[in-house]
Amino acid sequence: MKRKQFLASMLPLGAVAGAFASENPIGTPTLTDTKEHESGSDLPIKVPPYLKRGDTIGIACTAGFIMPEEIKPSVDLMTSWGFKVKVGNTIGKKDFSFGGTDLERTQDFQQLIDDPNVKAIMCARGGYGSVRIIDQINFNPLKEKPKWIIGFSDITVMHCHLNRNFNLASIHSKMCNSFPDVFDVAEPIVQDTIMSIKYALTGVKMKYTAPPNEKNRTGIVEGTIVGGNLKTIETLSGTKSDIKTADQILFLEDTGEYLYSIDRMFWNLKRTGKLAKLKGLIIGGFKIK
């Protein structure tokens, strides 16, 4: 299956996460002195309120940098859906490959979490950098007022951290840098993928299909879907952002990796027990170098 086909079929299913962190200021780890990360994934799944017309979606860089003109197609389209958009302070900032310094990215994301008018946060793009700030973010405001966190690739850090610690539902999806310049002439599968973001945010029920594969193991299963980018999941192994997969449906995707590297990563999953007690495994797009 091609990567964009996987995203079109899987996007709003999301990685499941949660929000019950301690009250620590920006610049200090939110969970270092608690044991919540040991039991977060055992808590009931908490689904943020679905959005309605007039609600605000925030945009921030937690990883790579992006310029204001690059997010314009996403802002225009989300505005046409009836949402307001709040552009974070990191849009247009650059520190090496990052969308601003670690402190700037932390403060920007934190400000959107703390803003009661922001109902969802879309990460502007992936790349690398979220792991550098994840422990400095205070997720405590989401305890009482959960909101959707949106993204994929490097944003798997966020999904896994929230899943392991808080069990708040989040959305694994394309981000601002993936919106087509002209939506009406984009490929149908691209349009479907982007529109599924709107459907996921507004609670529209969807049916997901994927081309069959001879390697499939057929069956009927029900469970929470967790996962995301394989390389990112491997790098989180052994940390307090490491996901628990027992009795879950694990989904995985990646791009730009050598075949031997993918093999090594799957051995990591096997040796750390992540494949032992799965309810199901969904393999998405893998683009080999």
mmCIF file of C-alpha atoms in Angstrom:
data_model
loop_
_atom_site.group_PDB
_atom_site.id
_atom_site.type_symbol
_atom_site.label_atom_id
_atom_site.label_comp_id
_atom_site.label_asym_id
_atom_site.label_seq_id
_atom_site.Cartn_x
_atom_site.Cartn_y
_atom_site.Cartn_z
ATOM 1 C CA MET A 1 0.000 0.000 0.000
ATOM 2 C CA LYS A 2 1.299 3.453 -0.836
ATOM 3 C CA ARG A 3 1.944 5.834 2.065
ATOM 4 C CA LYS A 4 -0.737 8.351 1.032
ATOM 5 C CA GLN A 5 -3.261 5.536 0.588
ATOM 6 C CA PHE A 6 -2.494 4.399 4.116
ATOM 7 C CA LEU A 7 -2.948 7.926 5.436
ATOM 8 C CA ALA A 8 -6.224 8.295 3.567
ATOM 9 C CA SER A 9 -7.584 5.122 5.107
ATOM 10 C CA MET A 10 -6.109 5.440 8.590
ATOM 11 C CA LEU A 11 -5.789 9.145 9.326
ATOM 12 C CA PRO A 12 -8.681 9.850 11.707
ATOM 13 C CA LEU A 13 -8.416 6.566 13.570
ATOM 14 C CA GLY A 14 -5.656 8.250 15.477
ATOM 15 C CA ALA A 15 -3.225 7.259 18.134
ATOM 16 C CA VAL A 16 -4.850 7.212 21.539
ATOM 17 C CA ALA A 17 -3.443 9.347 24.319
ATOM 18 C CA GLY A 18 -4.532 11.257 27.412
ATOM 19 C CA ALA A 19 -4.085 14.261 29.651
ATOM 20 C CA PHE A 20 -3.468 14.140 33.395
ATOM 21 C CA ALA A 21 -0.067 15.761 34.019
ATOM 22 C CA SER A 22 1.212 17.572 37.081
ATOM 23 C CA GLU A 23 1.288 21.354 37.279
ATOM 24 C CA ASN A 24 4.857 22.296 36.481
ATOM 25 C CA PRO A 25 5.996 25.493 34.780
ATOM 26 C CA ILE A 26 7.456 25.632 31.285
ATOM 27 C CA GLY A 27 11.083 24.543 31.374
ATOM 28 C CA THR A 28 10.630 21.697 33.882
ATOM 29 C CA PRO A 29 9.680 18.097 33.060
ATOM 30 C CA THR A 30 5.974 17.533 33.678
ATOM 31 C CA LEU A 31 6.194 13.879 34.650
ATOM 32 C CA THR A 32 9.640 13.252 36.095
ATOM 33 C CA ASP A 33 8.404 13.240 39.684
ATOM 34 C CA THR A 34 5.144 11.347 39.130
ATOM 35 C CA LYS A 35 4.194 7.747 38.489
ATOM 36 C CA GLU A 36 1.316 8.558 36.172
ATOM 37 C CA HIS A 37 3.285 7.409 33.162
ATOM 38 C CA GLU A 38 3.178 3.874 34.520
ATOM 39 C CA SER A 39 -0.623 3.648 34.468
ATOM 40 C CA GLY A 40 -1.838 6.204 31.941
ATOM 41 C CA SER A 41 -2.602 3.670 29.228
ATOM 42 C CA ASP A 42 -4.792 1.735 31.680
ATOM 43 C CA LEU A 43 -7.116 4.700 32.145
ATOM 44 C CA PRO A 44 -10.396 4.989 30.222
ATOM 45 C CA ILE A 45 -9.932 6.596 26.807
ATOM 46 C CA LYS A 46 -10.833 10.266 26.880
ATOM 47 C CA VAL A 47 -12.083 11.773 23.620
ATOM 48 C CA PRO A 48 -11.823 15.573 23.249
ATOM 49 C CA PRO A 49 -14.987 17.445 22.276
ATOM 50 C CA TYR A 50 -15.656 17.484 18.558
ATOM 51 C CA LEU A 51 -15.313 20.851 16.853
ATOM 52 C CA LYS A 52 -18.139 22.994 15.537
ATOM 53 C CA ARG A 53 -18.194 26.006 13.224
ATOM 54 C CA GLY A 54 -16.455 28.988 14.783
ATOM 55 C CA ASP A 55 -14.052 26.891 16.874
ATOM 56 C CA THR A 56 -10.345 27.669 16.706
ATOM 57 C CA ILE A 57 -7.520 25.422 15.487
ATOM 58 C CA GLY A 58 -4.000 26.421 16.513
ATOM 59 C CA ILE A 59 -0.921 25.797 14.378
ATOM 60 C CA ALA A 60 2.566 25.364 15.841
ATOM 61 C CA CYS A 61 5.974 23.932 14.984
ATOM 62 C CA THR A 62 7.161 21.268 17.393
ATOM 63 C CA ALA A 63 9.715 19.904 14.933
ATOM 64 C CA GLY A 64 10.964 21.261 11.594
ATOM 65 C CA PHE A 65 10.581 24.846 10.423
ATOM 66 C CA ILE A 66 7.988 26.102 7.973
ATOM 67 C CA MET A 67 7.406 29.487 6.366
ATOM 68 C CA PRO A 68 4.094 31.422 6.567
ATOM 69 C CA GLU A 69 3.405 31.050 2.848
ATOM 70 C CA GLU A 70 3.692 27.274 3.167
ATOM 71 C CA ILE A 71 0.822 27.028 5.639
ATOM 72 C CA LYS A 72 -1.496 29.338 3.670
ATOM 73 C CA PRO A 73 -3.304 26.520 1.777
ATOM 74 C CA SER A 74 -4.112 24.777 5.059
ATOM 75 C CA VAL A 75 -5.242 27.995 6.732
ATOM 76 C CA ASP A 76 -7.457 28.903 3.782
ATOM 77 C CA LEU A 77 -9.064 25.471 3.607
ATOM 78 C CA MET A 78 -9.680 25.113 7.341
ATOM 79 C CA THR A 79 -11.165 28.601 7.342
ATOM 80 C CA SER A 80 -13.491 27.548 4.505
ATOM 81 C CA TRP A 81 -14.631 24.679 6.763
ATOM 82 C CA GLY A 82 -15.905 27.278 9.196
ATOM 83 C CA PHE A 83 -13.029 27.165 11.685
ATOM 84 C CA LYS A 84 -10.918 30.010 12.961
ATOM 85 C CA VAL A 85 -7.145 29.530 12.809
ATOM 86 C CA LYS A 86 -4.611 30.818 15.301
ATOM 87 C CA VAL A 87 -1.090 30.817 13.844
ATOM 88 C CA GLY A 88 1.557 30.159 16.471
ATOM 89 C CA ASN A 89 4.673 32.227 17.016
ATOM 90 C CA THR A 90 6.977 29.522 15.654
ATOM 91 C CA ILE A 91 5.640 29.765 12.108
ATOM 92 C CA GLY A 92 8.419 31.425 10.118
ATOM 93 C CA LYS A 93 11.058 30.951 12.791
ATOM 94 C CA LYS A 94 14.155 28.846 12.123
ATOM 95 C CA ASP A 95 16.913 27.491 14.324
ATOM 96 C CA PHE A 96 19.054 25.119 12.273
ATOM 97 C CA SER A 97 16.409 22.678 10.952
ATOM 98 C CA PHE A 98 13.961 23.422 13.769
ATOM 99 C CA GLY A 99 10.984 25.781 13.815
ATOM 100 C CA GLY A 100 12.637 27.973 16.415
ATOM 101 C CA THR A 101 14.724 27.113 19.455
ATOM 102 C CA ASP A 102 13.663 24.394 21.852
ATOM 103 C CA LEU A 103 12.398 27.054 24.262
ATOM 104 C CA GLU A 104 10.486 28.895 21.535
ATOM 105 C CA ARG A 105 8.821 25.702 20.337
ATOM 106 C CA THR A 106 7.960 24.681 23.880
ATOM 107 C CA GLN A 107 6.465 28.052 24.752
ATOM 108 C CA ASP A 108 4.481 28.241 21.513
ATOM 109 C CA PHE A 109 2.946 24.797 21.923
ATOM 110 C CA GLN A 110 2.309 25.467 25.603
ATOM 111 C CA GLN A 111 0.528 28.707 24.798
ATOM 112 C CA LEU A 112 -1.867 26.866 22.488
ATOM 113 C CA ILE A 113 -2.499 24.213 25.138
ATOM 114 C CA ASP A 114 -3.214 26.901 27.732
ATOM 115 C CA ASP A 115 -5.485 28.985 25.464
ATOM 116 C CA PRO A 116 -9.078 28.019 26.325
ATOM 117 C CA ASN A 117 -10.292 29.239 22.925
ATOM 118 C CA VAL A 118 -8.108 26.771 21.008
ATOM 119 C CA LYS A 119 -9.945 23.464 20.572
ATOM 120 C CA ALA A 120 -7.346 21.617 18.472
ATOM 121 C CA ILE A 121 -3.644 21.966 17.687
ATOM 122 C CA MET A 122 -2.288 21.005 14.279
ATOM 123 C CA CYS A 123 1.465 20.583 14.120
ATOM 124 C CA ALA A 124 2.724 22.432 11.061
ATOM 125 C CA ARG A 125 5.103 19.732 9.838
ATOM 126 C CA GLY A 126 7.240 16.799 10.918
ATOM 127 C CA GLY A 127 10.952 16.287 10.463
ATOM 128 C CA TYR A 128 12.681 16.094 13.821
ATOM 129 C CA GLY A 129 12.524 17.944 17.106
ATOM 130 C CA SER A 130 9.451 16.987 19.150
ATOM 131 C CA VAL A 131 11.421 14.642 21.391
ATOM 132 C CA ARG A 132 13.629 17.573 22.425
ATOM 133 C CA ILE A 133 10.683 19.407 24.014
ATOM 134 C CA ILE A 134 8.180 16.713 25.041
ATOM 135 C CA ASP A 135 9.336 16.609 28.680
ATOM 136 C CA GLN A 136 9.129 20.388 29.015
ATOM 137 C CA ILE A 137 5.441 20.603 28.072
ATOM 138 C CA ASN A 138 2.817 20.863 30.810
ATOM 139 C CA PHE A 139 -0.197 18.909 29.602
ATOM 140 C CA ASN A 140 -2.135 19.525 32.809
ATOM 141 C CA PRO A 141 -4.644 21.998 31.240
ATOM 142 C CA LEU A 142 -5.862 19.128 29.043
ATOM 143 C CA LYS A 143 -6.986 17.258 32.159
ATOM 144 C CA GLU A 144 -10.160 19.293 32.402
ATOM 145 C CA LYS A 145 -10.319 20.662 28.876
ATOM 146 C CA PRO A 146 -8.905 18.097 26.430
ATOM 147 C CA LYS A 147 -8.215 19.155 22.866
ATOM 148 C CA TRP A 148 -7.174 17.390 19.692
ATOM 149 C CA ILE A 149 -3.468 17.090 18.851
ATOM 150 C CA ILE A 150 -2.981 16.521 15.113
ATOM 151 C CA GLY A 151 -0.014 15.288 13.064
ATOM 152 C CA PHE A 152 2.110 12.325 12.007
ATOM 153 C CA SER A 153 5.768 11.463 11.301
ATOM 154 C CA ASP A 154 7.784 13.127 14.092
ATOM 155 C CA ILE A 155 4.509 13.994 15.860
ATOM 156 C CA THR A 156 4.334 10.302 16.736
ATOM 157 C CA VAL A 157 6.337 11.467 19.770
ATOM 158 C CA MET A 158 3.278 13.395 20.946
ATOM 159 C CA HIS A 159 0.859 10.569 20.209
ATOM 160 C CA CYS A 160 2.968 7.971 22.002
ATOM 161 C CA HIS A 161 3.656 10.204 24.989
ATOM 162 C CA LEU A 162 -0.014 11.045 25.403
ATOM 163 C CA ASN A 163 -1.025 7.428 24.931
ATOM 164 C CA ARG A 164 1.420 6.102 27.499
ATOM 165 C CA ASN A 165 0.717 8.762 30.094
ATOM 166 C CA PHE A 166 -2.808 10.045 29.702
ATOM 167 C CA ASN A 167 -4.977 8.061 27.277
ATOM 168 C CA LEU A 168 -6.389 11.077 25.475
ATOM 169 C CA ALA A 169 -7.476 10.415 21.884
ATOM 170 C CA SER A 170 -5.433 12.243 19.245
ATOM 171 C CA ILE A 171 -5.343 12.283 15.449
ATOM 172 C CA HIS A 172 -2.589 10.748 13.297
ATOM 173 C CA SER A 173 -2.900 12.743 10.090
ATOM 174 C CA LYS A 174 -1.284 14.941 7.509
ATOM 175 C CA MET A 175 -0.193 18.401 8.569
ATOM 176 C CA CYS A 176 -0.061 21.916 7.103
ATOM 177 C CA ASN A 177 2.839 21.177 4.763
ATOM 178 C CA SER A 178 0.805 18.410 3.076
ATOM 179 C CA PHE A 179 -2.221 20.475 2.084
ATOM 180 C CA PRO A 180 -2.398 20.911 -1.713
ATOM 181 C CA ASP A 181 -1.925 24.412 -3.105
ATOM 182 C CA VAL A 182 -5.203 24.152 -5.012
ATOM 183 C CA PHE A 183 -7.552 21.726 -3.301
ATOM 184 C CA ASP A 184 -10.108 21.435 -6.116
ATOM 185 C CA VAL A 185 -7.578 20.060 -8.622
ATOM 186 C CA ALA A 186 -5.745 17.738 -6.232
ATOM 187 C CA GLU A 187 -5.893 13.964 -6.718
ATOM 188 C CA PRO A 188 -9.070 12.412 -5.269
ATOM 189 C CA ILE A 189 -7.085 10.418 -2.718
ATOM 190 C CA VAL A 190 -5.374 13.616 -1.529
ATOM 191 C CA GLN A 191 -8.736 15.357 -1.239
ATOM 192 C CA ASP A 192 -10.151 12.412 0.707
ATOM 193 C CA THR A 193 -7.178 12.387 3.045
ATOM 194 C CA ILE A 194 -7.432 16.095 3.799
ATOM 195 C CA MET A 195 -11.215 16.011 4.178
ATOM 196 C CA SER A 196 -10.930 13.167 6.669
ATOM 197 C CA ILE A 197 -9.181 15.610 9.012
ATOM 198 C CA LYS A 198 -12.341 17.700 9.034
ATOM 199 C CA TYR A 199 -14.502 14.618 9.536
ATOM 200 C CA ALA A 200 -12.351 13.376 12.409
ATOM 201 C CA LEU A 201 -12.446 16.765 14.125
ATOM 202 C CA THR A 202 -16.216 17.083 13.779
ATOM 203 C CA GLY A 203 -17.115 13.508 14.724
ATOM 204 C CA VAL A 204 -18.378 12.336 11.349
ATOM 205 C CA LYS A 205 -18.489 8.549 11.218
ATOM 206 C CA MET A 206 -16.302 7.101 8.485
ATOM 207 C CA LYS A 207 -15.665 3.731 6.919
ATOM 208 C CA TYR A 208 -12.077 2.792 6.175
ATOM 209 C CA THR A 209 -10.993 0.502 3.380
ATOM 210 C CA ALA A 210 -7.607 -0.678 2.150
ATOM 211 C CA PRO A 211 -6.482 -2.840 -0.767
ATOM 212 C CA PRO A 212 -6.195 -6.530 0.216
ATOM 213 C CA ASN A 213 -2.812 -8.190 0.517
ATOM 214 C CA GLU A 214 -1.988 -11.897 0.369
ATOM 215 C CA LYS A 215 -0.038 -11.544 3.623
ATOM 216 C CA ASN A 216 -3.124 -10.376 5.545
ATOM 217 C CA ARG A 217 -4.394 -12.419 8.461
ATOM 218 C CA THR A 218 -8.159 -12.167 8.347
ATOM 219 C CA GLY A 219 -10.377 -11.869 11.376
ATOM 220 C CA ILE A 220 -12.577 -9.586 13.426
ATOM 221 C CA VAL A 221 -11.055 -7.520 16.201
ATOM 222 C CA GLU A 222 -12.005 -4.560 18.337
ATOM 223 C CA GLY A 223 -9.599 -2.379 20.283
ATOM 224 C CA THR A 224 -7.723 0.867 20.695
ATOM 225 C CA ILE A 225 -5.422 1.846 17.836
ATOM 226 C CA VAL A 226 -1.949 3.057 18.806
ATOM 227 C CA GLY A 227 1.245 3.661 16.880
ATOM 228 C CA GLY A 228 2.526 5.790 14.036
ATOM 229 C CA ASN A 229 6.001 6.227 12.622
ATOM 230 C CA LEU A 230 8.081 3.085 13.197
ATOM 231 C CA LYS A 231 11.455 4.799 13.586
ATOM 232 C CA THR A 232 10.045 7.223 16.123
ATOM 233 C CA ILE A 233 8.448 4.426 18.109
ATOM 234 C CA GLU A 234 11.805 2.612 18.197
ATOM 235 C CA THR A 235 13.630 5.702 19.498
ATOM 236 C CA LEU A 236 11.083 6.098 22.316
ATOM 237 C CA SER A 237 11.680 2.557 23.559
ATOM 238 C CA GLY A 238 12.497 2.509 27.263
ATOM 239 C CA THR A 239 11.420 6.119 27.852
ATOM 240 C CA LYS A 240 8.336 7.412 29.625
ATOM 241 C CA SER A 241 6.871 8.013 26.166
ATOM 242 C CA ASP A 242 7.157 4.324 25.254
ATOM 243 C CA ILE A 243 3.739 2.956 24.260
ATOM 244 C CA LYS A 244 2.168 -0.159 25.687
ATOM 245 C CA THR A 245 0.764 -2.402 22.977
ATOM 246 C CA ALA A 246 -0.740 -5.377 24.835
ATOM 247 C CA ASP A 247 -4.383 -5.840 23.823
ATOM 248 C CA GLN A 248 -4.094 -2.911 21.395
ATOM 249 C CA ILE A 249 -4.206 -2.617 17.613
ATOM 250 C CA LEU A 250 -0.770 -1.388 16.525
ATOM 251 C CA PHE A 251 -0.345 0.505 13.265
ATOM 252 C CA LEU A 252 2.992 1.363 11.695
ATOM 253 C CA GLU A 253 4.301 3.381 8.753
ATOM 254 C CA ASP A 254 7.622 4.845 7.673
ATOM 255 C CA THR A 255 9.431 6.291 4.691
ATOM 256 C CA GLY A 256 12.988 6.741 3.492
ATOM 257 C CA GLU A 257 14.468 3.844 5.475
ATOM 258 C CA TYR A 258 16.756 1.061 4.257
ATOM 259 C CA LEU A 259 15.313 -2.441 4.285
ATOM 260 C CA TYR A 260 17.859 -3.618 6.857
ATOM 261 C CA SER A 261 16.899 -0.693 9.088
ATOM 262 C CA ILE A 262 13.221 -1.635 8.935
ATOM 263 C CA ASP A 263 14.179 -5.225 9.764
ATOM 264 C CA ARG A 264 16.174 -3.990 12.775
ATOM 265 C CA MET A 265 13.277 -1.867 13.986
ATOM 266 C CA PHE A 266 10.874 -4.790 13.843
ATOM 267 C CA TRP A 267 13.347 -6.863 15.838
ATOM 268 C CA ASN A 268 13.275 -4.085 18.409
ATOM 269 C CA LEU A 269 9.488 -4.359 18.579
ATOM 270 C CA LYS A 270 9.718 -8.123 18.935
ATOM 271 C CA ARG A 271 12.448 -8.125 21.600
ATOM 272 C CA THR A 272 10.714 -5.431 23.651
ATOM 273 C CA GLY A 273 7.492 -7.440 23.649
ATOM 274 C CA LYS A 274 5.434 -5.030 21.589
ATOM 275 C CA LEU A 275 4.299 -7.725 19.151
ATOM 276 C CA ALA A 276 3.532 -10.400 21.738
ATOM 277 C CA LYS A 277 -0.025 -9.625 22.829
ATOM 278 C CA LEU A 278 -1.443 -7.505 20.040
ATOM 279 C CA LYS A 279 -5.096 -7.663 19.108
ATOM 280 C CA GLY A 280 -4.154 -6.624 15.600
ATOM 281 C CA LEU A 281 -1.360 -5.187 13.465
ATOM 282 C CA ILE A 282 -1.893 -2.687 10.633
ATOM 283 C CA ILE A 283 1.028 -2.191 8.266
ATOM 284 C CA GLY A 284 0.799 1.029 6.303
ATOM 285 C CA GLY A 285 3.032 2.586 3.708
ATOM 286 C CA PHE A 286 6.756 1.834 3.768
ATOM 287 C CA LYS A 287 8.951 3.602 1.252
ATOM 288 C CA ILE A 288 12.328 1.869 1.018
ATOM 289 C CA LYS A 289 15.546 3.696 0.150
#
